[in-house]
Coordinates of C-alpha atoms in Angstrom, one line a residue:
X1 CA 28.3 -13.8 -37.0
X2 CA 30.8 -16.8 -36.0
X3 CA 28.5 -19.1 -38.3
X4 CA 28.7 -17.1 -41.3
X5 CA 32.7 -16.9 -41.4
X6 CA 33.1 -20.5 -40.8
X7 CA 30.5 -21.2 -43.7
X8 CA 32.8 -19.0 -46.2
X9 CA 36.3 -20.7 -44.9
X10 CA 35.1 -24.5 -46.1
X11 CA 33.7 -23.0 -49.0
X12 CA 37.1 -24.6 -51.0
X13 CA 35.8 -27.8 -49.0
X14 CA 34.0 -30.7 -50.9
X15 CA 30.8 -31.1 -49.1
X16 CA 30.5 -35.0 -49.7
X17 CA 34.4 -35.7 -49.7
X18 CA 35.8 -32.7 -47.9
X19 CA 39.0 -32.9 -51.2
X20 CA 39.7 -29.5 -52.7
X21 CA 38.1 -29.1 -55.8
X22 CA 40.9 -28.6 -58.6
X23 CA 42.6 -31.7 -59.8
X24 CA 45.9 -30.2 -59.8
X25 CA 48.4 -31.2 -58.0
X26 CA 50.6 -27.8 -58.0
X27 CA 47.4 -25.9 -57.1
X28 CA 46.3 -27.9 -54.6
X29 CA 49.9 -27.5 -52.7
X30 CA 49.7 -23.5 -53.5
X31 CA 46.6 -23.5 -51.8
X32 CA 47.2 -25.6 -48.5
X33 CA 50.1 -23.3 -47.8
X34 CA 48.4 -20.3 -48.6
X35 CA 44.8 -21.8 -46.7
X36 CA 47.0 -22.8 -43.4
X37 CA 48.4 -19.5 -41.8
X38 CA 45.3 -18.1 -43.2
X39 CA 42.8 -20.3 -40.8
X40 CA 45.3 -19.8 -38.2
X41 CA 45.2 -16.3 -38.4
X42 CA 41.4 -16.0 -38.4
X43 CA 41.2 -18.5 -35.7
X44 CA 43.5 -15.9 -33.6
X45 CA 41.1 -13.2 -34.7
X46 CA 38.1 -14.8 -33.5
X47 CA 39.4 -16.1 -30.0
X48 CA 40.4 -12.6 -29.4
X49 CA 37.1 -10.9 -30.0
X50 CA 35.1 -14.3 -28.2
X51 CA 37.1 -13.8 -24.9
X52 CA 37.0 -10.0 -24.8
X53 CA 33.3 -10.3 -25.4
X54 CA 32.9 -12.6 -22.6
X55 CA 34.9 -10.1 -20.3
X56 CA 32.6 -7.3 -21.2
X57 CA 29.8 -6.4 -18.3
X58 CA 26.6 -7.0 -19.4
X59 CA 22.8 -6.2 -17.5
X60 CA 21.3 -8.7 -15.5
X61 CA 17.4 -7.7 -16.2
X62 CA 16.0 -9.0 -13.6
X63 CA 17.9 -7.0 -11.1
X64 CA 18.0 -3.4 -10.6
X65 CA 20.4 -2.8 -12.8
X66 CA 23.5 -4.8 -11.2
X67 CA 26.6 -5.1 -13.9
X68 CA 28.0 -8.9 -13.6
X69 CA 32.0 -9.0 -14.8
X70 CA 32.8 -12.3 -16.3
X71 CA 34.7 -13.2 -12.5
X72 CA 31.2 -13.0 -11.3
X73 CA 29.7 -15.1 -14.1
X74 CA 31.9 -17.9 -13.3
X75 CA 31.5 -17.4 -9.3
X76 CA 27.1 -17.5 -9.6
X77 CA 28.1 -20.8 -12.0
X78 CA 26.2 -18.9 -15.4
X79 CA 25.3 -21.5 -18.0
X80 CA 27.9 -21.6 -20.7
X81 CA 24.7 -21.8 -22.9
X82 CA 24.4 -18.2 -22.4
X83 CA 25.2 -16.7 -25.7
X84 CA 25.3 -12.9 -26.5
X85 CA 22.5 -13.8 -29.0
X86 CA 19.9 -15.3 -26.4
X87 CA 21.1 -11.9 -24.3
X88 CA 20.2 -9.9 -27.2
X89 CA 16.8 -11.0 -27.7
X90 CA 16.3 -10.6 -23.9
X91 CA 17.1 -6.9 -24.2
X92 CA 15.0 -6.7 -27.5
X93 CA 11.7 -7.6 -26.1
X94 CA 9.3 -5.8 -25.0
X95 CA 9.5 -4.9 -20.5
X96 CA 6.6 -6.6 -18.8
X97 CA 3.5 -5.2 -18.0
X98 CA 3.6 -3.5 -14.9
X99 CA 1.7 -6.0 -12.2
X100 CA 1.6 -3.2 -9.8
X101 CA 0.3 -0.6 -11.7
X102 CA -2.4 0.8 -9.9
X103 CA -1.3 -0.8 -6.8
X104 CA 1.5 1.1 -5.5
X105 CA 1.3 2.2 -1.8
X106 CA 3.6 4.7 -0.3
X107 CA 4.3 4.7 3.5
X108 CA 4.9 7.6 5.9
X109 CA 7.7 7.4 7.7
X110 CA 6.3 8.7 11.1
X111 CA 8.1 10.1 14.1
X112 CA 8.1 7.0 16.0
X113 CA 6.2 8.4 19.0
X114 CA 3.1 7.6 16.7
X115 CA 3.7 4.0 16.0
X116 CA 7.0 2.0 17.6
X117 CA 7.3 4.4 20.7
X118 CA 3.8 3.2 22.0
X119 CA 5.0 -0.3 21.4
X120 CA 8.4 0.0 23.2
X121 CA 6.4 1.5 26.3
X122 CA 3.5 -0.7 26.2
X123 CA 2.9 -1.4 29.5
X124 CA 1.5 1.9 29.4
X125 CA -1.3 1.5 26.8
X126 CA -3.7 0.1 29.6
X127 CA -3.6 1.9 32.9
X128 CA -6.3 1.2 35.6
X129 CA -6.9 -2.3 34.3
X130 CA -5.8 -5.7 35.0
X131 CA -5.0 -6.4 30.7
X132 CA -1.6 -6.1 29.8
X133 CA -1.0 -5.9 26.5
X134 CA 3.0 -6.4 26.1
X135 CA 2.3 -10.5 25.4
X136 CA -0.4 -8.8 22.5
X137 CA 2.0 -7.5 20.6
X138 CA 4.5 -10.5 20.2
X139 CA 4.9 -12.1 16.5
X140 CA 4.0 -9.6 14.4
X141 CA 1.2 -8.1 16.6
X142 CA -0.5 -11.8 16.6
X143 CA 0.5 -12.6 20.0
X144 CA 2.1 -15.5 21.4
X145 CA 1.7 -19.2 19.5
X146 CA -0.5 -21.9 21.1
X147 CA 1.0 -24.7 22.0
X148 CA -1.8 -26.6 24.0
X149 CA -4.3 -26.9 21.0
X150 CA -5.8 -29.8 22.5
X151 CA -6.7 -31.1 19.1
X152 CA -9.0 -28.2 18.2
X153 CA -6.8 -26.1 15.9
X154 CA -4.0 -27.0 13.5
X155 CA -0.5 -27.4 15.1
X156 CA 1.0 -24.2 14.0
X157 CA -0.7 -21.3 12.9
X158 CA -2.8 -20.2 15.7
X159 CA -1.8 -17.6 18.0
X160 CA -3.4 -15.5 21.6
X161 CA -4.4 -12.4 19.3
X162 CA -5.8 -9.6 20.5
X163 CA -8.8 -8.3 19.2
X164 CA -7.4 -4.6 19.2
X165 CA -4.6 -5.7 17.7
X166 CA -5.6 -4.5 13.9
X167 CA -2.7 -1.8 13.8
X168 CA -0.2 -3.5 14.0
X169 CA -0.7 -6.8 11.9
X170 CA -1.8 -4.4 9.4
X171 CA 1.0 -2.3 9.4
X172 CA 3.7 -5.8 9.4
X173 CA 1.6 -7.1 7.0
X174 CA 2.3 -3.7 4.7
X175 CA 5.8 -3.5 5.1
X176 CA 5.8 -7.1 3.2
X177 CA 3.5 -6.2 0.6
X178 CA 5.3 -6.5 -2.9
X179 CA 3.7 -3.2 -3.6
X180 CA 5.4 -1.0 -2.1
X181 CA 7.5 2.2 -3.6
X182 CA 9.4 4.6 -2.3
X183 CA 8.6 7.1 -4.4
X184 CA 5.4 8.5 -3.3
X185 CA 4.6 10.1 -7.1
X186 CA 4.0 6.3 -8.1
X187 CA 1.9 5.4 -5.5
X188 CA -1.8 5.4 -6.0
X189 CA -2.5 5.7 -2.4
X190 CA -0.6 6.8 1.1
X191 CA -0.8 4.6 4.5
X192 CA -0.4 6.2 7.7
X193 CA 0.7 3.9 10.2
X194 CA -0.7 5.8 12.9
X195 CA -1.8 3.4 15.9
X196 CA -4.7 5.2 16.7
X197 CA -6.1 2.9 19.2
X198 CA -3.1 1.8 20.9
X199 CA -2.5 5.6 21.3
X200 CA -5.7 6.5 22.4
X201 CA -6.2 3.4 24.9
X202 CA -3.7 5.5 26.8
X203 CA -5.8 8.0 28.1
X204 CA -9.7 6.6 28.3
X205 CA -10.0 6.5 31.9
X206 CA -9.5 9.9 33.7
X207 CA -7.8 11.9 31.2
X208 CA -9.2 15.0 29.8
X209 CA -10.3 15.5 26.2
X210 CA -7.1 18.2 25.2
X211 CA -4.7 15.1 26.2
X212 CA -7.1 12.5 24.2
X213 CA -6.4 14.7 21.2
X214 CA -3.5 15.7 21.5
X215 CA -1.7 12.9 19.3
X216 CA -4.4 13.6 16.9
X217 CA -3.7 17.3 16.1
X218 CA 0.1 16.5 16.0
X219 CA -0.7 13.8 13.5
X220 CA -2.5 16.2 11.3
X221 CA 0.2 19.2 12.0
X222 CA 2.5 16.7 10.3
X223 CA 0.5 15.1 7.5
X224 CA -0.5 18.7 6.1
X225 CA 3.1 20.1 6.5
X226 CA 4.5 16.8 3.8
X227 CA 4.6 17.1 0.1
X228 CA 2.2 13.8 -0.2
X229 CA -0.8 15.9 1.4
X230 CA -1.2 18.1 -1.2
X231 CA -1.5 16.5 -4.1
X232 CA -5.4 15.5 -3.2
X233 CA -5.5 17.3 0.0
X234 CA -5.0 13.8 1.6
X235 CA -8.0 12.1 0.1
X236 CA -5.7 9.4 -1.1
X237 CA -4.0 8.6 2.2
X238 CA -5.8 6.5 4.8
X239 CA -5.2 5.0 8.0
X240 CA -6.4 1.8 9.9
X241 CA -7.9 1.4 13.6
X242 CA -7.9 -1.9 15.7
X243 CA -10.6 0.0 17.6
X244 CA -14.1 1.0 16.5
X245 CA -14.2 4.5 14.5
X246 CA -17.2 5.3 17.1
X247 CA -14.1 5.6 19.6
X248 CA -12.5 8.6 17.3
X249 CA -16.1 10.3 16.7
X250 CA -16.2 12.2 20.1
X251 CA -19.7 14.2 20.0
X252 CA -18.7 17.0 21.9
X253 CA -16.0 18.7 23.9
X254 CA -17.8 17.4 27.4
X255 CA -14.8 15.6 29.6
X256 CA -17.7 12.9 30.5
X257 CA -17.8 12.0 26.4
X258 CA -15.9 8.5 25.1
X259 CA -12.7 8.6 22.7
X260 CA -11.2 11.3 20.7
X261 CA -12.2 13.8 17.9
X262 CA -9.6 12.6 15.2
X263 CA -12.1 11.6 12.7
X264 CA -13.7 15.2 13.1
X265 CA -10.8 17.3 12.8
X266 CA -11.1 19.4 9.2
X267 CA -7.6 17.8 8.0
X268 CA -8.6 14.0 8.8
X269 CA -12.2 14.4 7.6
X270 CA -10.1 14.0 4.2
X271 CA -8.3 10.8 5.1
X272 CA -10.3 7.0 5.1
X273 CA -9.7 5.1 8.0
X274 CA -10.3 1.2 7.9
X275 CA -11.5 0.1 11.3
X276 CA -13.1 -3.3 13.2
X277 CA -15.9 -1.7 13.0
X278 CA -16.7 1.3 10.5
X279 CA -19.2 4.5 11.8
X280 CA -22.1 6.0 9.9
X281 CA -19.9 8.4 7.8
X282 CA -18.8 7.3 4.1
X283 CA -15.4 7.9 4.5
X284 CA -15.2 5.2 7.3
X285 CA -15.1 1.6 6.1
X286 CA -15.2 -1.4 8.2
X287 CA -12.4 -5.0 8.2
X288 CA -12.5 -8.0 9.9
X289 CA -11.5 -8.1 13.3
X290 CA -8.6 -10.0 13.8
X291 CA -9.0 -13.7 14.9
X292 CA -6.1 -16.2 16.1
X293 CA -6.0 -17.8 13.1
X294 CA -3.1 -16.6 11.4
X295 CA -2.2 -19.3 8.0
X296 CA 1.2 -19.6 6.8
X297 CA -0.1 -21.5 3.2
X298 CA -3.1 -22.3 1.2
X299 CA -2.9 -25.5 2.1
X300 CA -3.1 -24.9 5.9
X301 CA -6.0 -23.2 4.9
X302 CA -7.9 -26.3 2.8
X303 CA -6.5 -28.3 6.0
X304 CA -8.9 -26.3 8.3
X305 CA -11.7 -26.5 5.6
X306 CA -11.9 -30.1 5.6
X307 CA -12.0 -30.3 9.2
X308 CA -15.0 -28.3 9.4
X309 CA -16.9 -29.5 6.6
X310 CA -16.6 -33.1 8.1
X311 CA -17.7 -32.4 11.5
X312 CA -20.5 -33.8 12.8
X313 CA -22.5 -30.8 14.9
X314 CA -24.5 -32.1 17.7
X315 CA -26.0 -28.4 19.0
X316 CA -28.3 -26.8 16.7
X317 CA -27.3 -23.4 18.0
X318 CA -25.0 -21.6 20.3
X319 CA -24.4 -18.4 22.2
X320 CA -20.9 -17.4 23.3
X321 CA -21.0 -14.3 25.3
X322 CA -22.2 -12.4 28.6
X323 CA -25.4 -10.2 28.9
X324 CA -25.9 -6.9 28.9
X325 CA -28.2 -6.0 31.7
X326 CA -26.8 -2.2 31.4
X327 CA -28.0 -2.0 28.1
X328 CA -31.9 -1.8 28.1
X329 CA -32.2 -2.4 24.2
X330 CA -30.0 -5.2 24.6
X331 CA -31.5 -8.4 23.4
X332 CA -28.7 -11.1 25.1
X333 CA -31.0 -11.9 27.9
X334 CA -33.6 -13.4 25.9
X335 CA -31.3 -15.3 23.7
X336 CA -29.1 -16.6 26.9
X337 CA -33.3 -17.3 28.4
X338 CA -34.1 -19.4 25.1
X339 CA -30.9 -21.4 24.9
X340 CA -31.3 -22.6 28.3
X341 CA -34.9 -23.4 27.6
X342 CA -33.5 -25.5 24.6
X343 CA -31.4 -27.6 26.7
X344 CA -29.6 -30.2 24.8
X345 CA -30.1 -28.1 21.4
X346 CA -28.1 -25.4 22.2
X347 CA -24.9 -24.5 24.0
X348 CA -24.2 -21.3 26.3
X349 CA -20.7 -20.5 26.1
X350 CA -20.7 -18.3 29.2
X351 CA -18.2 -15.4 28.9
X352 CA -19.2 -13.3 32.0
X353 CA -16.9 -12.7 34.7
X354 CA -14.6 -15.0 33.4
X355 CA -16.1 -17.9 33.9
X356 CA -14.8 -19.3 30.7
X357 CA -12.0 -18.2 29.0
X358 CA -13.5 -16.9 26.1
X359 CA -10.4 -15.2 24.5
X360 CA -8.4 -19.0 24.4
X361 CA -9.8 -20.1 20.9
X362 CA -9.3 -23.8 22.1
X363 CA -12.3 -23.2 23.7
X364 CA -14.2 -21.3 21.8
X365 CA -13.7 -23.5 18.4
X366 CA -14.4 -26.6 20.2
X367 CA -18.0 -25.4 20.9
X368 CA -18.3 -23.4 17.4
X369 CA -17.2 -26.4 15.6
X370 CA -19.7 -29.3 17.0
X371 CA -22.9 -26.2 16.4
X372 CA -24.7 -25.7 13.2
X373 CA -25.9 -22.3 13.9
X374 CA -23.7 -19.4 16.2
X375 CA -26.2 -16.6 17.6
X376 CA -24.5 -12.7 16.8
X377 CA -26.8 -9.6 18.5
X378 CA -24.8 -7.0 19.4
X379 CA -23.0 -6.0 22.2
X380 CA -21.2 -3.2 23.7
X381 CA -21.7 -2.1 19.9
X382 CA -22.8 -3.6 17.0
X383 CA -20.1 -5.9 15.5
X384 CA -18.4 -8.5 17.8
X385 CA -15.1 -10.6 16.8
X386 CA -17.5 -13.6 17.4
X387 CA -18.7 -13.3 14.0
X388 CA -15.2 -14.4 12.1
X389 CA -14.9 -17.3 14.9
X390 CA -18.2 -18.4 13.8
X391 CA -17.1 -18.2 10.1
X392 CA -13.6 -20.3 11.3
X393 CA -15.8 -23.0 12.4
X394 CA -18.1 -23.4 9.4
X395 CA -20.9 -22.1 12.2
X396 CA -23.3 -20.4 10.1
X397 CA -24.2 -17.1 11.7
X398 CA -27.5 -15.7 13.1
X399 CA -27.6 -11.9 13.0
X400 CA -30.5 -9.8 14.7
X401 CA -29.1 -6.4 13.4
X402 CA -28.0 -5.0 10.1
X403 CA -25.1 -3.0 11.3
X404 CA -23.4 -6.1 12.7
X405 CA -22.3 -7.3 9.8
X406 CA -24.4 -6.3 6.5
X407 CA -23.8 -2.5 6.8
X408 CA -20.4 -3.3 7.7
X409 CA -18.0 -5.6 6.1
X410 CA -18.6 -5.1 2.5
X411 CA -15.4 -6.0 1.2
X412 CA -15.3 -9.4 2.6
X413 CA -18.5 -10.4 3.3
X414 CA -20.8 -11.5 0.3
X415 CA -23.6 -8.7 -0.8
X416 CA -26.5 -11.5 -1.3
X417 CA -26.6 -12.0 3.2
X418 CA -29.0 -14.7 2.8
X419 CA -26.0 -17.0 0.9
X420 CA -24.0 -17.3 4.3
X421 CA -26.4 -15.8 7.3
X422 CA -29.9 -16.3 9.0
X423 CA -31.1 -12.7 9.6
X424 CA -34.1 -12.6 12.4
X425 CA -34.4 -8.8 13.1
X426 CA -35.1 -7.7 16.2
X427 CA -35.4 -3.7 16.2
X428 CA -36.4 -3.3 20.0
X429 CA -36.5 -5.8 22.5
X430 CA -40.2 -5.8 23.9
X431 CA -40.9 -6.6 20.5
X432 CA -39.4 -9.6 20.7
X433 CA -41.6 -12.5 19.6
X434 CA -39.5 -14.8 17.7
X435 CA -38.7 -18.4 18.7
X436 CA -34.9 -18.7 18.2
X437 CA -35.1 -22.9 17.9
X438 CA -38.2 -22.5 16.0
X439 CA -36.9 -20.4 13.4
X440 CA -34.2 -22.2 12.9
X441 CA -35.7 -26.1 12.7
X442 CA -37.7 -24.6 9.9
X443 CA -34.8 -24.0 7.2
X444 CA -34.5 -27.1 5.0
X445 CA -31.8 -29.5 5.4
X446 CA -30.3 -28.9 1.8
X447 CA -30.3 -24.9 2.5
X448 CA -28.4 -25.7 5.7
X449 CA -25.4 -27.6 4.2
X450 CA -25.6 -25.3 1.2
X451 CA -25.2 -22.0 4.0
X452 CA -22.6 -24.2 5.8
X453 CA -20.4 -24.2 3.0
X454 CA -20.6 -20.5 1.8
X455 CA -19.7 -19.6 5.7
X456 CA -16.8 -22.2 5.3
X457 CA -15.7 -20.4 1.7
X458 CA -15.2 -17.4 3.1
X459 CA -12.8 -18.1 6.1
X460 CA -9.7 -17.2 3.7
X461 CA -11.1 -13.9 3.5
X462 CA -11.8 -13.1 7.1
X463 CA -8.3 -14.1 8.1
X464 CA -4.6 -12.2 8.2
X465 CA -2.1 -14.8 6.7
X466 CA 1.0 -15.2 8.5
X467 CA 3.2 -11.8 6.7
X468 CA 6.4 -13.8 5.8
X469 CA 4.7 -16.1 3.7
X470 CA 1.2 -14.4 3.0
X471 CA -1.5 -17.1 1.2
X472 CA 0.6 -17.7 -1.9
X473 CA -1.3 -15.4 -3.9
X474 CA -4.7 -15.7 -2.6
X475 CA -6.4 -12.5 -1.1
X476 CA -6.8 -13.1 2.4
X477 CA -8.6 -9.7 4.8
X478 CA -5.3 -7.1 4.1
X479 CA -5.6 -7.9 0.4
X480 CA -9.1 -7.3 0.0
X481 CA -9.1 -4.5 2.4
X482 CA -6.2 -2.7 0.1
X483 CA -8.2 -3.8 -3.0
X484 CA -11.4 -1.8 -1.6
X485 CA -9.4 1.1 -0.6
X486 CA -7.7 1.3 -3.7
X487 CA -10.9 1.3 -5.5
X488 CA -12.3 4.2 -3.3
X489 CA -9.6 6.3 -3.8
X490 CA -9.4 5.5 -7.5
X491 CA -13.1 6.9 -7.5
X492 CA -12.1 10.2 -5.7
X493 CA -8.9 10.4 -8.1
X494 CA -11.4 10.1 -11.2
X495 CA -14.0 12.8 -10.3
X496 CA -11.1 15.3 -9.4
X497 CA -9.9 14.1 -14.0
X498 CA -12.9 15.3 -15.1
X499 CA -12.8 18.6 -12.9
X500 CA -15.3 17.9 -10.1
X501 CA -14.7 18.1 -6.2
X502 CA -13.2 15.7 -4.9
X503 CA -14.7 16.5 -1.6
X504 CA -18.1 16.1 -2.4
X505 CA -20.0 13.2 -1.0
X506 CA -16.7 12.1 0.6
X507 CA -17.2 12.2 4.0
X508 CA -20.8 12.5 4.3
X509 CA -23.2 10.5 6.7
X510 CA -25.3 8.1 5.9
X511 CA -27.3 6.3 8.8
X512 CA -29.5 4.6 6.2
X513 CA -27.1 2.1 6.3
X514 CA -27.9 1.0 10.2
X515 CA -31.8 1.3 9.6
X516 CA -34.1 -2.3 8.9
X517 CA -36.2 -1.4 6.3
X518 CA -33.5 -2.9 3.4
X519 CA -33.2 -6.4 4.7
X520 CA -35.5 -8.5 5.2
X521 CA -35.9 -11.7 7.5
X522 CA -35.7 -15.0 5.4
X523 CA -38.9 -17.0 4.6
X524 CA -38.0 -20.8 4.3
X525 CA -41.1 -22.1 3.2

């Protein structure tokens, strides 16, 4: 080392005077001439092998692998500080841990006609209605940005998003997740970006079942025939629906029957699909739906909190919705009959026939936000996007069913329902004999503001941060939805190690899930 040599050259030196040693005159002569071409020659030596060091490539670790030449170290302005001994410890120490072990996700690369062919033609996903979806799909699949937020919402951030719109945020948002790997061996599970319900939405009106399923059996055709499939028979891969997995559940073969059969072909009965809404089989699992919330920061985020923890709510409850008159079971007509009997406590937010836009959240949010509780039943089935607008507004939510949000959303929703909700269940309506205002008057002051701020907790994990900046770290719906479906799979991956099926239980019904008998209705007193 350079140190060392220089250490044995002023060895002759005098530390305190820096006078050679001997106190002869002759010697000291003899020795200068012999000392001064030596140091020159050594000096010679040593610029020599310092420069052709420096011109040597060396491994930038923290790239893959790129070799830098010493024009390059002077172009990216290297710190001259760099020594080869600081790059030596570099390469001595130990890699770091792997933070995506156990995380990797591999993507199928689909024939587009599965995924960017249905968006490129997307004025055909709705026939026979007056929704076009083409403005839907704008910005990532969040929709256009609002610019007339009427001092409701944050100034950026919120967008026109469609509630179907699931498939593709999710499948932007993957593409920027830091886990991904192209080599599908690493990955610890496989997403098919498959756009199920954009696909489907194609033919649900007057189309027969064999072109409903066709996209489905060429899906599977495909899937089976790749190399990923059969390493656990594709109980690793999964897939995600911005529809309802009831839609991909078809019953029967009659033409008069609703959706497709994908979820009940033999091959996809051994994928997962996350949906808005999940069905009664296990291998079904159920995200938020997408609201138009769409944060580009944590701090947007606590922005939004503190405006909803400081409002002041002058309804005690509302409904935002339309009845269901078709639906005999329904029990919207007796909650739109007891807000209007509660006048001035609560607020109907009337959704029918268009008589308020109920998909502009300016509108929606400015009613959420001034109401301390926002009634839930169900509707056309039981989950409605209404629930996550409720939690966006700090609106603690009402439910009168299990399988609107407590069989559902397990992932994101907290286990202990009575933290964040008021459950009043309601199994038929002529049994109805509950007093909505009544009920609700009754629960302590300090139980309200403590419910009011688990609902307002939870809104950064009911939302789908913006994907070029995600939330900084923080686990917003995709995160936790790929946490749980990790986990799942994980689960499967261990039974098949210790030599069991990995088939057994998997996709298996369970409609104990939907029934009343494991949650009860709060008692305040």
């Amino acid at each position: 080392m350079r140190p060392k040599k220089f250490s044995q050259m002023e060895k002759p030196n005098s530390v305190v005077t820096g006078k050679f040693r001997s106190s002869s005159i002759n010697t000291n002569h003899s020795n200068v001439w012999f000392v001064i071409p030596l140091c020159f020659l050594l000096f010679f030596v040593l610029l020599c092998f310092d420069y052709s060091a420096l011109s040597v490539s060396v491994t930038d670790t923290n790239t893959d692998n790129v070799a830098i030449s010493f024009s390059d170290v002077t172009q990216k302005s290297i710190s001259s500080e760099f020594t080869k001994e600081e790059n030596f410890s570099r390469l001595q120490d130990d890699p770091p841990p792997d933070s995506c072990s156990g995380r990797y996700i591999y993507v199928h690369d689909l024939p587009s006609r599965f995924n960017r062919d249905l968006l490129e033609n997307c004025f055909m996903i709705t026939p026979g209605t007056e929704k076009d979806i083409c403005p839907y799909i704008e910005n990532y699949g969040f929709g256009n940005v609002i610019k007339n937020y009427e001092n409701v919402l944050l100034k950026q951030s919120w967008y026109t998003t469609n509630q179907f719109m699931l498939e593709v945020i999710f499948h932007t948002k993957m593409m920027k997740y830091r886990c991904l790997t192209h080599d599908s061996s690493l990955a610890s599970a496989i997403f098919v970006p498959f756009y199920a319900g954009l696909d489907m939405s194609r033919y649900l009106w007057g189309f027969n079942i064999s072109v409903r399923d066709s996209s489905s059996h060429e899906l599977m055709n495909w899937l089976v025939n790749q190399k990923e499939w059969s390493r656990m028979s594709g109980r690793d891969h999964f897939l995600v629906s911005g529809r309802i997995a009831w839609d991909f559940r078809r019953q029967s073969d009659n033409e008069s029957d609703w959706g497709s059969k994908l979820r009940f072909l033999p091959e996809s009965r051994n994928m997962s699909m996350l949906s808005i809404e999940s069905s009664s089989w296990k291998n079904d699992y159920a995200v938020p739906y997408p609201t138009c919330f769409h944060p580009s920061s944590v701090d947007e985020v606590v922005e939004w909190q503190e405006r909803m923890r400081s409002r002041k709510r002058e309804y005690l409850f509302t409904f935002a919705g339309a009845p269901r008159p078709e639906y005999k079971d329904s029990v919207r007509g007796k909650i739109i009959d007891e807000c209007l009997e509660s006048k001035n406590q609560c607020y109907l937010l009337d959704c029918n026939y268009g008589k308020v836009n109920c998909d502009n959240p300016v509108n929606v949010m400015k009613v959420f936000r001034n109401s301390v509780f926002c009634l839930q039943p169900p509707g056309d089935s039981y989950t409605r996007r209404s629930i996550f607008d409720s939690i966006l507004a700090g609106c603690i939510p009402v439910f009168f069913h299990p399988g609107t949000a407590y069989a559902q959303y397990k992932w994101h929703l907290p286990k202990n329902h009575k933290s964040y909700s008021v459950y009043l269940p309601v199994k038929d309506v002529k049994e109805w004999n509950i007093k909505i205002k009544e009920r609700l008057i009754e629960i302590p002051e300090e139980r309200v503001v403590k419910l009011r701020e688990e609902v307002i907790k939870l809104i950064p994990r009911v939302v789908y941060a913006d994907p070029k900046y995600g939330l900084e770290g923080n686990e917003d719906a995709f995160e936790l939805a790929l946490k749980g479906m990790l986990e799942r799979i994980e689960e499967v991956r261990e039974m098949m190690r210790q030599g069991k099926d990995g088939s057994d239980g998997f996709d298996d019904i369970d409609d104990y899930k939907y029934t009343f008998s494991p949650y009860e209705p709060q008692v305040w007193t």
